[in-house]
Coordinates of N, CA and C in Angstrom, one line a residue:
X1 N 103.2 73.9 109.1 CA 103.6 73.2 107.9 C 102.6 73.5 106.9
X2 N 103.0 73.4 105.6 CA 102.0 73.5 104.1 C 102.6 73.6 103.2
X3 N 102.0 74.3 102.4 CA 102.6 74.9 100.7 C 103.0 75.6 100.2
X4 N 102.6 77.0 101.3 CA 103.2 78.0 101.0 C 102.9 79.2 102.3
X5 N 103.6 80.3 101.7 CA 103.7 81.4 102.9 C 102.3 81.3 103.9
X6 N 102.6 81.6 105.1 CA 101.6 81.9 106.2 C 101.4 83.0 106.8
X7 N 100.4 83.4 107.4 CA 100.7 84.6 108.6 C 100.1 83.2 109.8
X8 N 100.9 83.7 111.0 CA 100.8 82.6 112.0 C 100.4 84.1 113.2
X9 N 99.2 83.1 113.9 CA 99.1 84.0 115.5 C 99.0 82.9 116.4
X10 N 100.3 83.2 117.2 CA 100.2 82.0 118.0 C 100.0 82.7 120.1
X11 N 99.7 82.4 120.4 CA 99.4 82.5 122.0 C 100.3 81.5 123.0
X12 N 101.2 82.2 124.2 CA 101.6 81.3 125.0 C 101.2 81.9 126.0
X13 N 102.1 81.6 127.0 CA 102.0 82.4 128.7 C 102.6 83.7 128.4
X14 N 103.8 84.1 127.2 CA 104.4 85.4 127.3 C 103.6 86.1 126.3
X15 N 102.6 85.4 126.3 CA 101.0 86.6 125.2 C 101.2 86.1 123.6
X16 N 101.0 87.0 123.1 CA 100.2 86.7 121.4 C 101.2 87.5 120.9
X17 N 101.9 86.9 120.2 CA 102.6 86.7 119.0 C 102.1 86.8 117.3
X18 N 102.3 87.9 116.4 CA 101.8 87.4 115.4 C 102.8 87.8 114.2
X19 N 102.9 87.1 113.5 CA 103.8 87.3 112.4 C 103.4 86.8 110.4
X20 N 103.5 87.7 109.8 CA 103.3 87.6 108.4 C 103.8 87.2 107.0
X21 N 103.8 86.4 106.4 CA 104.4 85.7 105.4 C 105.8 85.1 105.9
X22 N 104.9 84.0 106.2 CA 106.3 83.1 107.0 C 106.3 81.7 106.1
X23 N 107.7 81.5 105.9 CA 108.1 80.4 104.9 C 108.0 79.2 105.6
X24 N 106.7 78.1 105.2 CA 106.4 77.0 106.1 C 107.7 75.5 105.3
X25 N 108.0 74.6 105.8 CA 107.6 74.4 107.6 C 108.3 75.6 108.8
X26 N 107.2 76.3 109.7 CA 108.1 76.6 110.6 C 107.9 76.0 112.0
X27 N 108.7 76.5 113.1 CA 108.8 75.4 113.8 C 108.9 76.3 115.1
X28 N 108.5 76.3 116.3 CA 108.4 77.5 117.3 C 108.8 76.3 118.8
X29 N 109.6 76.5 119.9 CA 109.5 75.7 120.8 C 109.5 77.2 122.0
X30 N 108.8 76.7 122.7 CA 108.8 77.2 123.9 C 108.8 76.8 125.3
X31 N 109.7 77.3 126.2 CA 109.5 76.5 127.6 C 108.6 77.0 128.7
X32 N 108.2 76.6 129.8 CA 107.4 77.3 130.9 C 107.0 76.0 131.8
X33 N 106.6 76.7 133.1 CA 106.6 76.0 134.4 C 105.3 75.9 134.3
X34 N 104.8 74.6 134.6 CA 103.1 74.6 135.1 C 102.4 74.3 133.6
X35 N 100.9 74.3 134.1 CA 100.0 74.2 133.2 C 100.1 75.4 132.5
X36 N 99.2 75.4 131.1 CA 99.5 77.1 130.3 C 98.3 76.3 129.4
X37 N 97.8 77.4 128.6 CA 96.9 77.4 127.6 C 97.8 77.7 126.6
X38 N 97.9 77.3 125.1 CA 98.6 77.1 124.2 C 97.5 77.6 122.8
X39 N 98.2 77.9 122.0 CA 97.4 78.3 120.6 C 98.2 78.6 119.3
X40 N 97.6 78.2 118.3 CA 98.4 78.9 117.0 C 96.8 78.8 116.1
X41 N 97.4 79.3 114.9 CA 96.7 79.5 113.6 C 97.4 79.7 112.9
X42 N 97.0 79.2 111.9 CA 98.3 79.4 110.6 C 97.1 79.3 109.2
X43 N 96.9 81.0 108.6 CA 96.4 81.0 107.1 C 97.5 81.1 106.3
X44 N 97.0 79.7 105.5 CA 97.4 80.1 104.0 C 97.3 81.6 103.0
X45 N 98.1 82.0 102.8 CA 98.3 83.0 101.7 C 99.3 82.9 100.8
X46 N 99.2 81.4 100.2 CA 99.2 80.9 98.8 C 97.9 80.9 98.6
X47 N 98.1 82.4 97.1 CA 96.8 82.3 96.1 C 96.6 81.2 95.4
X48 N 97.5 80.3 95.2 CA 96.8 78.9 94.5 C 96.7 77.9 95.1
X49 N 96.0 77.8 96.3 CA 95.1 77.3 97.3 C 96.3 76.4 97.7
X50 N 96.6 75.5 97.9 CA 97.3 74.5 98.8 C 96.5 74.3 100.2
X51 N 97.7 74.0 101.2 CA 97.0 73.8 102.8 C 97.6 74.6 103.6
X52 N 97.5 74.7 105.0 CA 98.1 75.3 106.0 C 97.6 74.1 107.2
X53 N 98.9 73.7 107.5 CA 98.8 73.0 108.9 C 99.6 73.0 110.5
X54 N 98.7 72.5 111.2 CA 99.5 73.4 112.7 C 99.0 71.9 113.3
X55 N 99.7 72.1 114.2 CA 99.9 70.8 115.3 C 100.8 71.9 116.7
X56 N 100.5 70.7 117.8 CA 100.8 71.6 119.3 C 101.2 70.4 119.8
X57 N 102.9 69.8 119.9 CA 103.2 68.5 120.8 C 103.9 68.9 122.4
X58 N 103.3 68.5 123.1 CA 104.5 68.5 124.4 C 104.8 67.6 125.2
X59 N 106.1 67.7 125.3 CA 106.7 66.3 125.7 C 107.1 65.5 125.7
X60 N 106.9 65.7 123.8 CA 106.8 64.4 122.4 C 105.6 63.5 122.5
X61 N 103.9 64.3 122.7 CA 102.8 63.8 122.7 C 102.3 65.1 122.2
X62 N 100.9 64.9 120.7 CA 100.7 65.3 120.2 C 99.4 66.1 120.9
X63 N 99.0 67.1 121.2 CA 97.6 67.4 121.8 C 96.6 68.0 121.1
X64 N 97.2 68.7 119.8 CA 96.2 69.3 118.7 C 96.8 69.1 117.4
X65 N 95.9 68.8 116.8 CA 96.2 69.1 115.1 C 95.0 69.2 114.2
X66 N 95.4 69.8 113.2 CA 94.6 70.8 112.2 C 94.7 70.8 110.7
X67 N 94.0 70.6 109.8 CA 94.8 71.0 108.4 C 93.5 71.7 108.0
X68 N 93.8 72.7 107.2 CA 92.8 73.7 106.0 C 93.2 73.8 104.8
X69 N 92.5 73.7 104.0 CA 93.1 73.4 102.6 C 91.9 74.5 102.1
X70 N 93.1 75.3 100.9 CA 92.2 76.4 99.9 C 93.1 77.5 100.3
X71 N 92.7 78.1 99.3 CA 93.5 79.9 99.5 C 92.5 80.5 100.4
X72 N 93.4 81.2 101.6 CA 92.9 81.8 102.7 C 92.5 81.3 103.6
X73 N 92.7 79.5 103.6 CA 92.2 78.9 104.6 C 92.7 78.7 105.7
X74 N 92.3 78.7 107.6 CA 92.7 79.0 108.4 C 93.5 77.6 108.9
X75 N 93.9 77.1 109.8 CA 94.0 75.8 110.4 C 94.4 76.4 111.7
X76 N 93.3 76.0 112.6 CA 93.7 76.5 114.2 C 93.8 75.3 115.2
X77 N 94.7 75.4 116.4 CA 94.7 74.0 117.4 C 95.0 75.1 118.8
X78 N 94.9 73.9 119.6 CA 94.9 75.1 121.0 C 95.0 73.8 121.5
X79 N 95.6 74.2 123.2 CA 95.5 72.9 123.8 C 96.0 73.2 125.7
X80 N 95.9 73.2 126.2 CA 96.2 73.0 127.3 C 97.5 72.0 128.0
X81 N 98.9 72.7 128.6 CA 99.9 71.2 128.6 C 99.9 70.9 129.7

């Protein structure tokens, strides 16, 4: 979620994903068996600074969240489900 375009890298069990000027809010769901290590990041690239924010829920329980505010600012969460 934010203010404006992102590039997002996010990590699951099927590897690292990364994608470039993405129109926020976006919204990613994934499924899998067992425990997994989980990740995203999301920079802002809105040059007139705003935010960039990322959150990681499963199961409809929240386990990471993040906000960065400024042009080029990161917001990263990770989490384990």
């Amino acid at each position: 979620n934010g203010s404006g375009p992102a590039d997002l890298t996010f990590e699951t069990p099927s590897g690292i994903t990364q994608q470039t000027g993405v129109r926020l809010p976006w919204t990613d769901t994934e499924q899998f068996a067992g425990r997994a290590f989980v990740s995203i990041s999301a920079q802002n690239m809105d040059g007139a600074g705003g935010d960039a924010r990322c959150s990681i829920t499963v199961s409809g329980a929240q386990i990471a969240h993040n906000i960065a505010t400024g042009a080029a600012a990161i917001a990263e969460c990770s989490g384990e489900t």
